[in-house]
mmCIF file of C-alpha atoms in Angstrom:
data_model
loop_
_atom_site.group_PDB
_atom_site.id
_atom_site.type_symbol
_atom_site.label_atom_id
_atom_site.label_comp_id
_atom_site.label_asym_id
_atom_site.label_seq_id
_atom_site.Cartn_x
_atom_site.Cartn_y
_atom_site.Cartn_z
ATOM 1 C CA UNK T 28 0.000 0.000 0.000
ATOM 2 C CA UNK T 29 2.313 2.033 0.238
ATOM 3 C CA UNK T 30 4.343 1.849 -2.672
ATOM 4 C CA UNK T 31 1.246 2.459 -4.429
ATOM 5 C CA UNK T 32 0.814 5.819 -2.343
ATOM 6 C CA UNK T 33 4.193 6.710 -3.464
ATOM 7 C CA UNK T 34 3.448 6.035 -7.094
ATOM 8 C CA UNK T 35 0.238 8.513 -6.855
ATOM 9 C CA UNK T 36 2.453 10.894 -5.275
ATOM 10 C CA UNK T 37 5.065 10.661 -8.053
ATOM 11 C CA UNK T 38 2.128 10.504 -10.805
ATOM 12 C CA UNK T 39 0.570 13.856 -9.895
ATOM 13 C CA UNK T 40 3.904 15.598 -9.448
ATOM 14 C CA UNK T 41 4.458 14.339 -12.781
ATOM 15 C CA UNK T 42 1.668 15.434 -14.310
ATOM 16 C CA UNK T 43 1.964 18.777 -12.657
ATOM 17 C CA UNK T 44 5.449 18.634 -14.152
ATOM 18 C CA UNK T 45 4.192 18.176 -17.345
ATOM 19 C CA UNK T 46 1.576 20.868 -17.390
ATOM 20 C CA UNK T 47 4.736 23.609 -16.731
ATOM 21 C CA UNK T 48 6.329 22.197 -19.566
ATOM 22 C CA UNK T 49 3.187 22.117 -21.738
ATOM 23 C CA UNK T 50 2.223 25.764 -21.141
ATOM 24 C CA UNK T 51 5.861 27.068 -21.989
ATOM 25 C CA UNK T 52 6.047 25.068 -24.712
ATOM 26 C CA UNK T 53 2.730 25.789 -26.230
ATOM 27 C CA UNK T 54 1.325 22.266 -26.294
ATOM 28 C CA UNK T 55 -2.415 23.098 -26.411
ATOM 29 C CA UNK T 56 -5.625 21.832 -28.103
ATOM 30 C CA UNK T 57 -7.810 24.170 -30.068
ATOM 31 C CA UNK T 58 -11.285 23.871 -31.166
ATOM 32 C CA UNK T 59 -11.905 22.081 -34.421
ATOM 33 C CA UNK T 60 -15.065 20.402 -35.889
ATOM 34 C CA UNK T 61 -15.414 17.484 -33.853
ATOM 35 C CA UNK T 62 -14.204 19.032 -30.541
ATOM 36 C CA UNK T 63 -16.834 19.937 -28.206
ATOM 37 C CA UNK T 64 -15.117 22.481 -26.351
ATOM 38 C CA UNK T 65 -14.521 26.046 -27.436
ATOM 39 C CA UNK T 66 -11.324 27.371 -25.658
ATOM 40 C CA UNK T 67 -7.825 26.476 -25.694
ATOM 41 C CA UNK T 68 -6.787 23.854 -23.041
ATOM 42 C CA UNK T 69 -3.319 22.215 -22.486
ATOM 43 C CA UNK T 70 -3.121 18.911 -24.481
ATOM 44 C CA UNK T 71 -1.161 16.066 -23.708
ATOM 45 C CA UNK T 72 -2.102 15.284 -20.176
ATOM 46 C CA UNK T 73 -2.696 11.546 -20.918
ATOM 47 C CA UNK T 74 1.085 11.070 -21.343
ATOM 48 C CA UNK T 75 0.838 10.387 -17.698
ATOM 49 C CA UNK T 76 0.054 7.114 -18.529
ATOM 50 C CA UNK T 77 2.956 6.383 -20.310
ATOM 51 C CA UNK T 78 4.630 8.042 -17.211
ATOM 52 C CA UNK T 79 2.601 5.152 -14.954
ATOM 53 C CA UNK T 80 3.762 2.094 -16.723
ATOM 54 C CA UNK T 81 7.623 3.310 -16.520
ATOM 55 C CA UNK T 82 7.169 4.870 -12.882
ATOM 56 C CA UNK T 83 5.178 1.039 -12.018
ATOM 57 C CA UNK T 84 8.465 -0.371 -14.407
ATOM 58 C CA UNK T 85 10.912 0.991 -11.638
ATOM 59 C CA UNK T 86 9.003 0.226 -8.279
ATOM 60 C CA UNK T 87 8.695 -3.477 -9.822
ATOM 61 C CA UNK T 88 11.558 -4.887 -11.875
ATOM 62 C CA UNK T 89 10.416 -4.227 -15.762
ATOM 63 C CA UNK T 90 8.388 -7.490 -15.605
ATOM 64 C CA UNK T 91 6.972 -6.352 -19.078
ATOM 65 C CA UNK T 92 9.904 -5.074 -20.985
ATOM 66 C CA UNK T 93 8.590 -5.723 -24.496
ATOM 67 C CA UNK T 94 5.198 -4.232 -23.807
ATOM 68 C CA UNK T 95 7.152 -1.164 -22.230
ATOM 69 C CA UNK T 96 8.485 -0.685 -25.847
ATOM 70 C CA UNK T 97 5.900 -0.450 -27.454
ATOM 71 C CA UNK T 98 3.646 1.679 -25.363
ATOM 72 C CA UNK T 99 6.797 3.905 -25.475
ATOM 73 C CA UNK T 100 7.129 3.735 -29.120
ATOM 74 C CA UNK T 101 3.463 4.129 -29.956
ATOM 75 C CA UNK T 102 2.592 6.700 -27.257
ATOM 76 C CA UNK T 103 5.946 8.573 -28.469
ATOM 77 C CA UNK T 104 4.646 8.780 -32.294
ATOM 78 C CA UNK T 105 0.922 10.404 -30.575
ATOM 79 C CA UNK T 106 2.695 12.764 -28.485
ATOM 80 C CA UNK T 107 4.549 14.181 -32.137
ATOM 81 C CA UNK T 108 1.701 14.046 -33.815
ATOM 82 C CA UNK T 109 -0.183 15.714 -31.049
ATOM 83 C CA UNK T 110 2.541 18.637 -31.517
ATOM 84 C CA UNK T 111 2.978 18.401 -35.361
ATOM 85 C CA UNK T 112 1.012 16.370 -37.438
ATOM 86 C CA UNK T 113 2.245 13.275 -38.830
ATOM 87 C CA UNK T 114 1.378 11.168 -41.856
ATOM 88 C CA UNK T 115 -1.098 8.570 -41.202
ATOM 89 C CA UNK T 116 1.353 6.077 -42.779
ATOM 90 C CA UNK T 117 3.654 6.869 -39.966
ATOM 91 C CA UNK T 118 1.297 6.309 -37.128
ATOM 92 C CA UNK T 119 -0.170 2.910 -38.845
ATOM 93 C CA UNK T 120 3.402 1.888 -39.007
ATOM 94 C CA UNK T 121 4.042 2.521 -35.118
ATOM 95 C CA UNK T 122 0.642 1.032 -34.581
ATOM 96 C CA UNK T 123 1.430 -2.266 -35.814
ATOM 97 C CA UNK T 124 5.063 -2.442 -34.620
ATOM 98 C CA UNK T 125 4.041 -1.896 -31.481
ATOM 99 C CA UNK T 126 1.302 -4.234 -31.270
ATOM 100 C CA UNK T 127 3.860 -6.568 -32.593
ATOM 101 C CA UNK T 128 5.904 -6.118 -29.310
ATOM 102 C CA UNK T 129 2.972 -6.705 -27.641
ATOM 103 C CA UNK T 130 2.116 -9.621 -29.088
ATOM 104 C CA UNK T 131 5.608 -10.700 -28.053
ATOM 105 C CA UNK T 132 5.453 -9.886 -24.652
ATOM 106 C CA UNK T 133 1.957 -12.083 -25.010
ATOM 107 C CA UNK T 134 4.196 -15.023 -26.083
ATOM 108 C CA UNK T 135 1.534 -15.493 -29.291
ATOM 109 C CA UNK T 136 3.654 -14.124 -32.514
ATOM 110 C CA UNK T 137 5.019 -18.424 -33.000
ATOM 111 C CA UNK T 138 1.278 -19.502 -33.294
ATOM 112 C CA UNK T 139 1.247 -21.930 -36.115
ATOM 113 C CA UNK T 140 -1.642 -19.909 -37.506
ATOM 114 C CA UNK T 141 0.080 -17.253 -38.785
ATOM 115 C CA UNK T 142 -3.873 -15.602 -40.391
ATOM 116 C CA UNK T 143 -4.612 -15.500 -37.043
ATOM 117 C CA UNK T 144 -2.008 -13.549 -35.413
ATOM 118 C CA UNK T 145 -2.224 -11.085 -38.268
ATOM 119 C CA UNK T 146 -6.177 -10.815 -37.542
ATOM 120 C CA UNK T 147 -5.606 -10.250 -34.319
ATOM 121 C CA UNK T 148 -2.769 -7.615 -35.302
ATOM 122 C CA UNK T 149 -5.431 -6.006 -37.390
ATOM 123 C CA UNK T 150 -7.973 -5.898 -34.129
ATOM 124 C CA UNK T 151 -5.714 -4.767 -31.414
ATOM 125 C CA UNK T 152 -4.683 -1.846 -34.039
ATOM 126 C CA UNK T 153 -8.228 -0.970 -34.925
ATOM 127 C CA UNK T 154 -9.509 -1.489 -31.426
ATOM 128 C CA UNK T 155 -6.656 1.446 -30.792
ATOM 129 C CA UNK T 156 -8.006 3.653 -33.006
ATOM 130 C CA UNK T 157 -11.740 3.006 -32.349
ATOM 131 C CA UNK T 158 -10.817 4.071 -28.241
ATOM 132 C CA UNK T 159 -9.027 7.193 -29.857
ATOM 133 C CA UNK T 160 -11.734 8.100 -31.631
ATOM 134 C CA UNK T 161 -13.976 7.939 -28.410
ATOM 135 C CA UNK T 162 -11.687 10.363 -26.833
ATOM 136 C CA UNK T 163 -14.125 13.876 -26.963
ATOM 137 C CA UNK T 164 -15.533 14.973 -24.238
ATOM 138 C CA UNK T 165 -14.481 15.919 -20.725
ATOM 139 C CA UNK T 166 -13.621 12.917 -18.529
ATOM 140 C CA UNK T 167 -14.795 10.260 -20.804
ATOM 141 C CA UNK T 168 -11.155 8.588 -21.427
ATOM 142 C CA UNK T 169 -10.373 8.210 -17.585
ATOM 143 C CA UNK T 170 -13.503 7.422 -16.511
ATOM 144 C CA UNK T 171 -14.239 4.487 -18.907
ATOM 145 C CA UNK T 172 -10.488 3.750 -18.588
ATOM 146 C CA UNK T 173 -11.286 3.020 -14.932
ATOM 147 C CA UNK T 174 -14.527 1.067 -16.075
ATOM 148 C CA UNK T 175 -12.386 -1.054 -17.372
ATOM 149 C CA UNK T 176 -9.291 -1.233 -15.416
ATOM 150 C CA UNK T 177 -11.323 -1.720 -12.193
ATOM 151 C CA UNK T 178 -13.100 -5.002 -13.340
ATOM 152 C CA UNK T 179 -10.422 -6.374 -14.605
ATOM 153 C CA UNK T 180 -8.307 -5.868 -11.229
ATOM 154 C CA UNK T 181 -10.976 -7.832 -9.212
ATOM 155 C CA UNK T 182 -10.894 -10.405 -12.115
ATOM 156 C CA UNK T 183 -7.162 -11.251 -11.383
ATOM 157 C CA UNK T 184 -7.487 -10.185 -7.836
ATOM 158 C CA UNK T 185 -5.588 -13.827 -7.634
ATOM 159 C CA UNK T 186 -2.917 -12.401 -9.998
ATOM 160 C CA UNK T 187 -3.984 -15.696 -12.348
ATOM 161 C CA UNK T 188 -3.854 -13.375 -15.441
ATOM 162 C CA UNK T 189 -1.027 -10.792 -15.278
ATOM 163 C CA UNK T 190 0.801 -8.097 -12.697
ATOM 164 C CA UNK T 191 -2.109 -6.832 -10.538
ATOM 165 C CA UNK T 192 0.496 -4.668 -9.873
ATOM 166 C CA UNK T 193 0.521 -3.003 -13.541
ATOM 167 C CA UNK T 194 -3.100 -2.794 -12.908
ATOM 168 C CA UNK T 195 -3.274 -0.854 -10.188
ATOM 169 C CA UNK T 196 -0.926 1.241 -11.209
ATOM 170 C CA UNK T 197 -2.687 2.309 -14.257
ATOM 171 C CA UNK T 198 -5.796 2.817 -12.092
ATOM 172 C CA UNK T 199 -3.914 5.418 -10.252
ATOM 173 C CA UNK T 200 -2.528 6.848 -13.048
ATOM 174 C CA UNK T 201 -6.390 7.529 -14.234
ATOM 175 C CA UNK T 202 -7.347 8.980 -11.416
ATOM 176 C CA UNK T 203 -4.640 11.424 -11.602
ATOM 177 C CA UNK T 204 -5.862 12.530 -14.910
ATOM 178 C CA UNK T 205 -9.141 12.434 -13.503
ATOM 179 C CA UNK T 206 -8.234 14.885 -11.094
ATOM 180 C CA UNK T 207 -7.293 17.453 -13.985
ATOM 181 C CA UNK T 208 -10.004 16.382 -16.641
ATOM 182 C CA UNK T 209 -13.002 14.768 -14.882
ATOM 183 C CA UNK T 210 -14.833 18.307 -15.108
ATOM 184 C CA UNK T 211 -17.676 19.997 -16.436
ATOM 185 C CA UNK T 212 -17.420 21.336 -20.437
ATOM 186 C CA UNK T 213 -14.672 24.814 -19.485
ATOM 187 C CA UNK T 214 -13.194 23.438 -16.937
ATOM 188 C CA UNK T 215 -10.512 20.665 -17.719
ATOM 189 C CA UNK T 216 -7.348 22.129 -16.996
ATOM 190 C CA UNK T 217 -5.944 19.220 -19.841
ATOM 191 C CA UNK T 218 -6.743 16.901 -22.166
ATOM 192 C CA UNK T 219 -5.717 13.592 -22.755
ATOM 193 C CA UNK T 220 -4.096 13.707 -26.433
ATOM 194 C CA UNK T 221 -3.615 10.948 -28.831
ATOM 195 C CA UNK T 222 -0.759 10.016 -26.492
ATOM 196 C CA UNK T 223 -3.041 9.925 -23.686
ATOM 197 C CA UNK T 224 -6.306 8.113 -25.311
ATOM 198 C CA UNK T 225 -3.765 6.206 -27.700
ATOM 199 C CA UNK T 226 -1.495 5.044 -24.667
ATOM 200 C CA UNK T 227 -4.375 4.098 -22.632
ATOM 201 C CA UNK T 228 -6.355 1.822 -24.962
ATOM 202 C CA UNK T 229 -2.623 0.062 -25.700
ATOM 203 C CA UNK T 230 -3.035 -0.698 -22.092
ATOM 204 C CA UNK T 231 -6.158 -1.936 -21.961
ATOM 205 C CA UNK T 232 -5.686 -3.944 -24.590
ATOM 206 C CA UNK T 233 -2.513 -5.672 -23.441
ATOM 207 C CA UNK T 234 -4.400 -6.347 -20.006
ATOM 208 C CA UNK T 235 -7.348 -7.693 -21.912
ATOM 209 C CA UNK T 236 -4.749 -10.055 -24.419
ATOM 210 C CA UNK T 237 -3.202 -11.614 -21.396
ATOM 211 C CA UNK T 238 -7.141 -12.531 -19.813
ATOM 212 C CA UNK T 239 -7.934 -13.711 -23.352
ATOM 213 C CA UNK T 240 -5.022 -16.238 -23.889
ATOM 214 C CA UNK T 241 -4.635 -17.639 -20.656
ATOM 215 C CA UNK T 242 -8.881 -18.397 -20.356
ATOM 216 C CA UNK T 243 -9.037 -19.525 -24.479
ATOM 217 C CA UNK T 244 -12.197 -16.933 -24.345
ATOM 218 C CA UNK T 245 -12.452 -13.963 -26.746
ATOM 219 C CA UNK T 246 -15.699 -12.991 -24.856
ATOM 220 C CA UNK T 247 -13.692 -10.841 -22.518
ATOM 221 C CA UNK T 248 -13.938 -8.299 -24.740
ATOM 222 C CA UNK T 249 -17.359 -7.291 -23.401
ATOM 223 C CA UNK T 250 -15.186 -5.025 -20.877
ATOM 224 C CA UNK T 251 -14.973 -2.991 -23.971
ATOM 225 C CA UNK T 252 -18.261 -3.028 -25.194
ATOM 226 C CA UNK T 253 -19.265 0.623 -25.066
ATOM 227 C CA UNK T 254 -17.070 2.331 -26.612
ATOM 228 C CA UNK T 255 -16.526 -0.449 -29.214
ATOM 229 C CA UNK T 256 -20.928 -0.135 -29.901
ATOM 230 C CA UNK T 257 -20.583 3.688 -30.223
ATOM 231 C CA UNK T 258 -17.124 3.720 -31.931
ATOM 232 C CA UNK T 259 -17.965 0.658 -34.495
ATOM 233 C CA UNK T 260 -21.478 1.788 -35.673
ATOM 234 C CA UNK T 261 -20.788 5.412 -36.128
ATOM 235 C CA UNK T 262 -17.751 4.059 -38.703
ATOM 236 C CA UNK T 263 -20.905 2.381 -40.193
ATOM 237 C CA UNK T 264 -23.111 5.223 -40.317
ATOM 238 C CA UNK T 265 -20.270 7.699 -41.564
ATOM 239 C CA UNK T 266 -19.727 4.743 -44.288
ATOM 240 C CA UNK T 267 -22.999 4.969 -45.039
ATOM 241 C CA UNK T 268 -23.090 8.480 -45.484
ATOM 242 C CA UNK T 269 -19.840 8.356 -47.675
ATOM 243 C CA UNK T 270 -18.118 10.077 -45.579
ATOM 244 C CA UNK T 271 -14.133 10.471 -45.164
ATOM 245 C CA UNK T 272 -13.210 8.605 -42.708
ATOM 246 C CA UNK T 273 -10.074 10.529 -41.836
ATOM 247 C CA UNK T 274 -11.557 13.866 -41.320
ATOM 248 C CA UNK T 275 -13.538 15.413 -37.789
ATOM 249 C CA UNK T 276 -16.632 14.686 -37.097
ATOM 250 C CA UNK T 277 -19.344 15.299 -34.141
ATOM 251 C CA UNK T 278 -21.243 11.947 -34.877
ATOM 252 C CA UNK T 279 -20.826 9.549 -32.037
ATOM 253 C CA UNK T 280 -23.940 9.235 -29.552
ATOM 254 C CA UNK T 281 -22.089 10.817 -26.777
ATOM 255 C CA UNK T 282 -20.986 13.975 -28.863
ATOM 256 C CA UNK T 283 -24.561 14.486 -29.586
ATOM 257 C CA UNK T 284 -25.481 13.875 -25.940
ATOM 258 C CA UNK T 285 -23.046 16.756 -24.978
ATOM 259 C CA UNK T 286 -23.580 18.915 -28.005
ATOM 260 C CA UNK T 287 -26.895 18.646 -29.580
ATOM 261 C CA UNK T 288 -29.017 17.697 -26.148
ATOM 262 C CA UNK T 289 -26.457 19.740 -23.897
ATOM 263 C CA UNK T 290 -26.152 17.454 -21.649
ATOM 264 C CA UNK T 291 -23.204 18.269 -19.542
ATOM 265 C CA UNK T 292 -19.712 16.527 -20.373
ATOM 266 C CA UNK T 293 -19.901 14.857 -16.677
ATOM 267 C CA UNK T 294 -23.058 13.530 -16.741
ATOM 268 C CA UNK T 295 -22.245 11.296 -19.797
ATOM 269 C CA UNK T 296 -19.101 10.689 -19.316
ATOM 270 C CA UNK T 297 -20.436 8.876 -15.840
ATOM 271 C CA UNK T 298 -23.265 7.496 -18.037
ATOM 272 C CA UNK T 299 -20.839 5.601 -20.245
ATOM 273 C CA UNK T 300 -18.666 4.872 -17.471
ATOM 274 C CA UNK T 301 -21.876 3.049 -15.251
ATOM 275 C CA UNK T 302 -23.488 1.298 -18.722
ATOM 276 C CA UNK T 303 -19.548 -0.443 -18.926
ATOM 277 C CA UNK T 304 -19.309 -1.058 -15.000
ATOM 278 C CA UNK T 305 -22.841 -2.660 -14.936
ATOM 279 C CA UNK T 306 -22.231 -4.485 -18.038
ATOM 280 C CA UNK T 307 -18.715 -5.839 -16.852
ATOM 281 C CA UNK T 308 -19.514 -6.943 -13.390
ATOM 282 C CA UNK T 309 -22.411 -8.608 -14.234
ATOM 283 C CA UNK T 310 -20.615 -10.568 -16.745
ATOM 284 C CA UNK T 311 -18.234 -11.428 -13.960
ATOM 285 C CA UNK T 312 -20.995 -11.940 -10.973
ATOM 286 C CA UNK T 313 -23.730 -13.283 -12.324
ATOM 287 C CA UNK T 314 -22.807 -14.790 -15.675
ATOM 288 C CA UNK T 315 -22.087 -18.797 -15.504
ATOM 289 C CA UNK T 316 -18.820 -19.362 -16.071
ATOM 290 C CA UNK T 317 -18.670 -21.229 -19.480
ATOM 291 C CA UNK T 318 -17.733 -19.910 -22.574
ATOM 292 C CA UNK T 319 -21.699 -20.959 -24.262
ATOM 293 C CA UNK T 320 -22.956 -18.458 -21.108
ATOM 294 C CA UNK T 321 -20.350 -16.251 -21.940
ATOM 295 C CA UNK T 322 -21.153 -15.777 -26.109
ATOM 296 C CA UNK T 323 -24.988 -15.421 -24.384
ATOM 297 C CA UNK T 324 -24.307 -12.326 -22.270
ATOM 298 C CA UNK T 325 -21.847 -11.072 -24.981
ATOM 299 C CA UNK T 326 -24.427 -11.160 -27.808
ATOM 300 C CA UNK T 327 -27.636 -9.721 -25.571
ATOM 301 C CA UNK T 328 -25.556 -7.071 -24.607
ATOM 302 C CA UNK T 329 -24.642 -6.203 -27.762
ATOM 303 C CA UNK T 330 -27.901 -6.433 -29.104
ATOM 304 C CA UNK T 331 -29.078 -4.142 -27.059
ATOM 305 C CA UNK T 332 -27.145 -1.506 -26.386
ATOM 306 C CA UNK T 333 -26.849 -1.656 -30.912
ATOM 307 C CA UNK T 334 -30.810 -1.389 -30.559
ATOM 308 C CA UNK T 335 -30.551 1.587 -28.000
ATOM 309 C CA UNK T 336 -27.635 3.164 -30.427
ATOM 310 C CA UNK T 337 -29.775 2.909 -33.654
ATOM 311 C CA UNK T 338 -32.865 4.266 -31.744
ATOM 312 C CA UNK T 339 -31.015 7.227 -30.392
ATOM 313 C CA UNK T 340 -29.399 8.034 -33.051
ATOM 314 C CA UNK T 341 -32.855 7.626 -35.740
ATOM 315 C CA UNK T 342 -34.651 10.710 -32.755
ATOM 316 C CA UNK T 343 -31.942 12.941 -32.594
ATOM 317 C CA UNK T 344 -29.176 12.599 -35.534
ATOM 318 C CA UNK T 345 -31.406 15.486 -37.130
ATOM 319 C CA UNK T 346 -30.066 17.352 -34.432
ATOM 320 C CA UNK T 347 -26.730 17.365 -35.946
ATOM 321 C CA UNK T 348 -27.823 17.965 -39.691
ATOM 322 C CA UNK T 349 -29.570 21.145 -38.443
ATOM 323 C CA UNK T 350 -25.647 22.020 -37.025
ATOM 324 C CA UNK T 351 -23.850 21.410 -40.081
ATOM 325 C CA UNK T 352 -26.503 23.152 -42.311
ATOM 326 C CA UNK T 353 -26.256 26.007 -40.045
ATOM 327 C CA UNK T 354 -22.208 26.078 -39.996
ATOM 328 C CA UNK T 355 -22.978 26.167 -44.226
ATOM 329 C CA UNK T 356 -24.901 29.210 -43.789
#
């Protein structure tokens, strides 16, 4: 306990740190298209949890070296392209190297089934992005971060899976962000970046790979199952609305919950945070555990929080036409 006081400690000085440097060096995010806030705000602030895995590194011997590496290298790439723009070949390319290094931390790059280890190269890289993409609003990266991060610890509260240690320490290092960013809409003193969002899905996803291999059952991924409903079907609808992919957008169900309804950036962020938490520990509680149970819970929870998506979005998307026809005027 505490060593894990002294890590918070360290975190927020850290991030503290980081803000100094940030405001001298002009690190900030302004307002585009798909932001929903209107004033300039330090950006970056999520690079404390590339700052939490190294700071956890020290306190615990580098148990994850390869790992490290690549939420170094990947989280490095986002913070310069937070700065300065870089080509979307470049990130891809850090993307997949560094799930690569995951992968061989995960001790799964010499499956036999070499199709599969590319698939799932393809998913952990797109899974990435999709969590990036869900990165908009005040508070909603840390809080679903710790949605996720806080089932997970009382799955492996047996350390059967991985570190608990790791996992803890990325807890903390959310709720130091949260301190800073947990806030109404005007009030974050940072946001998270593509390092931040970027670096904390790689996390997550690591966490999630170790579960997934050592149980044989892909169905953990329910403890993702928000953001990957919103994220996934509003790729669809943009699809369908030949849109390009690559530029901003306000489309997701939480933007227009916080834009078009006004409903303040708290309030969903906790919304999205309880849906995950509710989903996650039941799947853990009262789910049997068997992987036929499992593929139940997974698909009825899909189904309906797609049915609640598609139903939201068919009342209110006109919402958001009415905003872009008026930006046209």
């Amino acid at each position: 306990m505490v060593t894990y006081i002294i890590i918070f400690v360290l975190l927020l000085i850290a991030e503290l740190v980081y803000f100094r440097i940030a405001d001298k060096c002009n690190i900030i995010d302004k307002p585009n298209e798909r932001s929903s806030h209107t004033s300039i705000v330090l950006r970056g602030g999520g690079i404390i949890f590339l700052i939490g895995a190294w700071v956890w590194s020290g306190f615990f011997g580098f148990p994850y070296p390869w790992f490290l590496a690549g939420l170094t290298l990947i989280a490095g790439v986002s913070f310069v392209d937070d700065i300065r723009s870089l080509p979307d070949s470049v990130r891809l390319v850090a993307q997949f190297a560094s799930a690569a290094l995951a992968f061989y931390q995960l001790d799964i790059l010499h499956w036999s089934m070499w199709w599969v280890v590319v698939l799932a190269l393809i998913v952990y890289v797109g899974a990435t992005n999709v969590i990036n993409f869900m990165d908009g609003i005040n508070g909603i990266t840390a809080g679903y971060s710790l949605a996720v991060l806080v089932p997970l610890a009382l799955v492996n509260m047996n350390e059967e899976y991985m570190e608990q240690s790791l996992v803890v320490s990325t807890i903390l290092a959310s709720l130091v962000f949260c301190i800073f960013n947990f806030r109404p809409k005007g009030k974050a003193k940072c946001f998270a970046g593509d390092v931040g969002s970027i670096g904390i899905a790689f996390i997550m996803l690591f966490l999630l790979g170790n579960v997934i291999i050592k149980t044989q059952d892909v169905t953990w991924l329910i403890f993702l199952l928000v953001y990957g409903v919103d994220g996934c079907l509003t790729i669809v609808h943009r699809i369908m609305l030949h849109e390009n992919l690559g530029e901003a957008h306000r489309k997701h169900a939480y933007q227009l919950m916080a834009n078009e309804l006004k409903i303040g950036h708290v309030k969903v962020s906790s919304l999205y945070m309880a849906m995950q938490l509710l989903i996650s520990l039941g799947f853990i509680y009262l789910c049997p555990d068997n992987v036929t149970c499992h593929w139940m819970y997974l698909v009825g929870a899909l189904l309906v929080l797609s049915l609640a998506y598609v139903l939201f979005k068919k009342k209110y998307y006109h919402l958001h036409e009415e905003y872009l026809a008026s930006l046209k005027k």
